[in-house]
Short mmCIF file of C-alpha atoms in Angstrom, two decimals:
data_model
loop_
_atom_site.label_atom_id
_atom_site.label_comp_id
_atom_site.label_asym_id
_atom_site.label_seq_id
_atom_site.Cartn_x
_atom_site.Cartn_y
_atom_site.Cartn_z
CA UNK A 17 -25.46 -55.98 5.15
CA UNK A 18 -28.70 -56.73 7.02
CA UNK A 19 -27.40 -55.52 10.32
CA UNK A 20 -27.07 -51.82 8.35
CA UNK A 21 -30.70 -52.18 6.70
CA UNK A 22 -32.32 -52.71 9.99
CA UNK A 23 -29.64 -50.23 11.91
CA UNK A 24 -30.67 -47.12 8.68
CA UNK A 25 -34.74 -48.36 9.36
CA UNK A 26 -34.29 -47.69 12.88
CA UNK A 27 -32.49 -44.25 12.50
CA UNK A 28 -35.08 -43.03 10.21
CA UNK A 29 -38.23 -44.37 12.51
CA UNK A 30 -36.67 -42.27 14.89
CA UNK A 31 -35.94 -39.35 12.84
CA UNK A 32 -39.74 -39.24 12.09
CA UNK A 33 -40.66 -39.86 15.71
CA UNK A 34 -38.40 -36.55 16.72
CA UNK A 35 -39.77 -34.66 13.71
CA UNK A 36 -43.45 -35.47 14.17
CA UNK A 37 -43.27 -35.90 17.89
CA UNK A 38 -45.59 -33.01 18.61
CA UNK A 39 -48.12 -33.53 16.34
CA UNK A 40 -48.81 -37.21 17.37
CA UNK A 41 -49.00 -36.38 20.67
CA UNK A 42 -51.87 -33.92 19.85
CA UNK A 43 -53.46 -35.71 17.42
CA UNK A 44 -53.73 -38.61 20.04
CA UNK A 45 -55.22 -36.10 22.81
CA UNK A 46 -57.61 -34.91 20.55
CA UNK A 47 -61.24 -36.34 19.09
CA UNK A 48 -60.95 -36.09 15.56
CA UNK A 49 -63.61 -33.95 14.23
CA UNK A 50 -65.61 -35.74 11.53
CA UNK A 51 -68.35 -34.68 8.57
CA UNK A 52 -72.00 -35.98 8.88
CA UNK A 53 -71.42 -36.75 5.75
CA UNK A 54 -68.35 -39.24 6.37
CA UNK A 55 -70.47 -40.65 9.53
CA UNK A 56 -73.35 -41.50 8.09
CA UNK A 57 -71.44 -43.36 5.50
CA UNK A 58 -69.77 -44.93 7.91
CA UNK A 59 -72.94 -46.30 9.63
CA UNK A 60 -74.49 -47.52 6.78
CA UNK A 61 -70.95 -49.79 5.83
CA UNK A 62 -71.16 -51.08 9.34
CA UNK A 63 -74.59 -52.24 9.28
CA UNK A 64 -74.40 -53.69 6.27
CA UNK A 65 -71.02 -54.11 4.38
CA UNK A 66 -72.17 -56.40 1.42
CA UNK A 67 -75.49 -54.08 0.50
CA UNK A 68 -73.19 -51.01 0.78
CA UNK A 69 -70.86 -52.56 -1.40
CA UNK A 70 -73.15 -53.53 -4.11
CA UNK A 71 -74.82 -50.01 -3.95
CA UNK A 72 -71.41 -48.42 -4.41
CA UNK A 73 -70.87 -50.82 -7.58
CA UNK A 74 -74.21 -50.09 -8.90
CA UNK A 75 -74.02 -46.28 -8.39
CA UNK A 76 -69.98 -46.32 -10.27
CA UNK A 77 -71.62 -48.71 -13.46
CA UNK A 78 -74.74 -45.44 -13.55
CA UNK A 79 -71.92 -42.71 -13.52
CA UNK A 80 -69.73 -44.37 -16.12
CA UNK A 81 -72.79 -45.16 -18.32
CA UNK A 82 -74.74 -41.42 -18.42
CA UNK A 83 -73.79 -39.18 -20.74
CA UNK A 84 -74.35 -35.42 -20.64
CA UNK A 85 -76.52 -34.32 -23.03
CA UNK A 86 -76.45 -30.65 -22.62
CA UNK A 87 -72.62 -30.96 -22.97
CA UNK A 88 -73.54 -32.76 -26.48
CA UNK A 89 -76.20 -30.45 -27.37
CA UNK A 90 -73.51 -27.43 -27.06
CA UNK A 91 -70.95 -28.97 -29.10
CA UNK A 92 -73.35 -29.88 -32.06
CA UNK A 93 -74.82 -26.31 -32.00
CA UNK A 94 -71.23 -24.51 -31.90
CA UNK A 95 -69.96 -26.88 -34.43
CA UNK A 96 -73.46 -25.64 -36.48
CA UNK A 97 -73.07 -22.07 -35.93
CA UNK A 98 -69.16 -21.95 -37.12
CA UNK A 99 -70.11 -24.32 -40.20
CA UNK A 100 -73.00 -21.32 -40.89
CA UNK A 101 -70.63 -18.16 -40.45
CA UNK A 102 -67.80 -20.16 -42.44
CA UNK A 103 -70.10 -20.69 -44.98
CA UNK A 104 -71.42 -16.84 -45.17
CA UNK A 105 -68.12 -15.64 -44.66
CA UNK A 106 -67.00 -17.91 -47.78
CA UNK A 107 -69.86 -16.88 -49.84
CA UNK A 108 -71.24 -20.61 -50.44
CA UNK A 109 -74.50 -19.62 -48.48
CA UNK A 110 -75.78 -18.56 -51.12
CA UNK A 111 -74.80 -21.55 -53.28
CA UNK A 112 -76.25 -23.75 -51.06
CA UNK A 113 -79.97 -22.19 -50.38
CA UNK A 114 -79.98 -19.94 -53.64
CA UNK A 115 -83.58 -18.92 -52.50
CA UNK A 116 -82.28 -16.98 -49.64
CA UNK A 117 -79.92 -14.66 -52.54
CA UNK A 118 -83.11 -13.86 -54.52
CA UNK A 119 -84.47 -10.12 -53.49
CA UNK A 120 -86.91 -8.55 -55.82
CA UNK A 121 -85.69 -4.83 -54.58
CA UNK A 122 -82.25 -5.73 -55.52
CA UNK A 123 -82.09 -8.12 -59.16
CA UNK A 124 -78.69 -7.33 -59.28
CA UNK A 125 -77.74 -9.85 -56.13
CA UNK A 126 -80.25 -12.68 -57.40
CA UNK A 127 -79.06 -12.52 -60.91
CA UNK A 128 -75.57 -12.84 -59.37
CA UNK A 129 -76.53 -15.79 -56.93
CA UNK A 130 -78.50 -17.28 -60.14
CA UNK A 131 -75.14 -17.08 -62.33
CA UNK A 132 -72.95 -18.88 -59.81
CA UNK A 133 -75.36 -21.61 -58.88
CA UNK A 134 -77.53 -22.40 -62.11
CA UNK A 135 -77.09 -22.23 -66.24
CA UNK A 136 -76.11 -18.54 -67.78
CA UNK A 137 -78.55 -18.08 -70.92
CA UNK A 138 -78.07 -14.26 -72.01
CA UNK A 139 -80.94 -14.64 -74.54
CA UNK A 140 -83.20 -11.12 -75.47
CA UNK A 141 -86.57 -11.24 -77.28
CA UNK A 142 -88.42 -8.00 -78.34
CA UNK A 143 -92.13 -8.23 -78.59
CA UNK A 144 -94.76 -5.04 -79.29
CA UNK A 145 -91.20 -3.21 -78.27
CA UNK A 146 -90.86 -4.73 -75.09
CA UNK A 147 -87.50 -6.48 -74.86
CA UNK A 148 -87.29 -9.41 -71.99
CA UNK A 149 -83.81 -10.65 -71.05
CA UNK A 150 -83.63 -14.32 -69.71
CA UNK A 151 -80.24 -13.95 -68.00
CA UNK A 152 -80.03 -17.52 -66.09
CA UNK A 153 -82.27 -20.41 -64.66
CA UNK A 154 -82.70 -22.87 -61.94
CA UNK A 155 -83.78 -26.08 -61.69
CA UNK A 156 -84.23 -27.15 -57.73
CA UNK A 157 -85.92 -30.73 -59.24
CA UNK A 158 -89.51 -29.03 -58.30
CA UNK A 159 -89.03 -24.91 -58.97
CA UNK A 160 -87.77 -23.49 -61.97
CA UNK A 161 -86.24 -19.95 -61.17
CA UNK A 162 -85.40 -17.28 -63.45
CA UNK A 163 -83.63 -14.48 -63.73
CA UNK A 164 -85.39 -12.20 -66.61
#
């Protein structure tokens, strides 16, 4: 059995001999044309293997350390903007700053915002025949709003 491994190793050697035969026989004629890049690297391992070693370590331990921060800023304001058009497309905007609801030109939308996020009162009071309506209020824990 070891007489036909080293007979099928020596068929294929020479298979890939024939096949390649060509371009090993260029490639051996030929300089090989390098980067400046690639040589100067190559310079600086050959005068000094250990230092270019330890400068290769301590430039992979910087990579693997830095984080992008402008990749981390752009998540946390995308995830900030979709939280904000969820909430205004859900209507709990409004719930959650009711001070941004309240429009003097329109008392309809404020009393509305006022009913869903503080306490319904409904209570009239006529005085000199001027009748005030107290229709809800708000207590923030340092404004009272109110709805009259």
């Amino acid at each position: 059995m070891t007489q036909f491994d080293q007979l099928l190793r020596r068929g294929l050697m020479d298979a890939n001999l024939a096949q390649y035969e060509r371009t090993l026989q260029t490639a051996d004629a030929a300089e090989m044309d390098f980067s400046l890049g690639y040589l100067q690297e190559r310079m600086r391992l050959l005068a000094d293997p250990w230092g270019w070693m330890r400068r290769r370590e301590l430039a992979g331990s910087r990579r693997r350390g830095r984080l992008n921060w402008r990749v981390i800023a752009l998540v946390a304001a995308l995830l900030l903007l979709s939280a904000c058009a969820y909430a205004v497309a859900t209507g709990q905007f409004s719930q959650w700053f009711p001070w941004v609801g309240a429009d003097p030109k329109a008392p309809e939308v404020s009393e509305e915002v006022l009913s869903r996020t503080g306490t319904v009162i409904e209570q009239s009071q006529t005085v000199d025949g001027a009748t005030a309506t107290l229709n809800a209020a708000v207590w923030d824990g340092g404004t009272l709003r109110l709805s009259l």
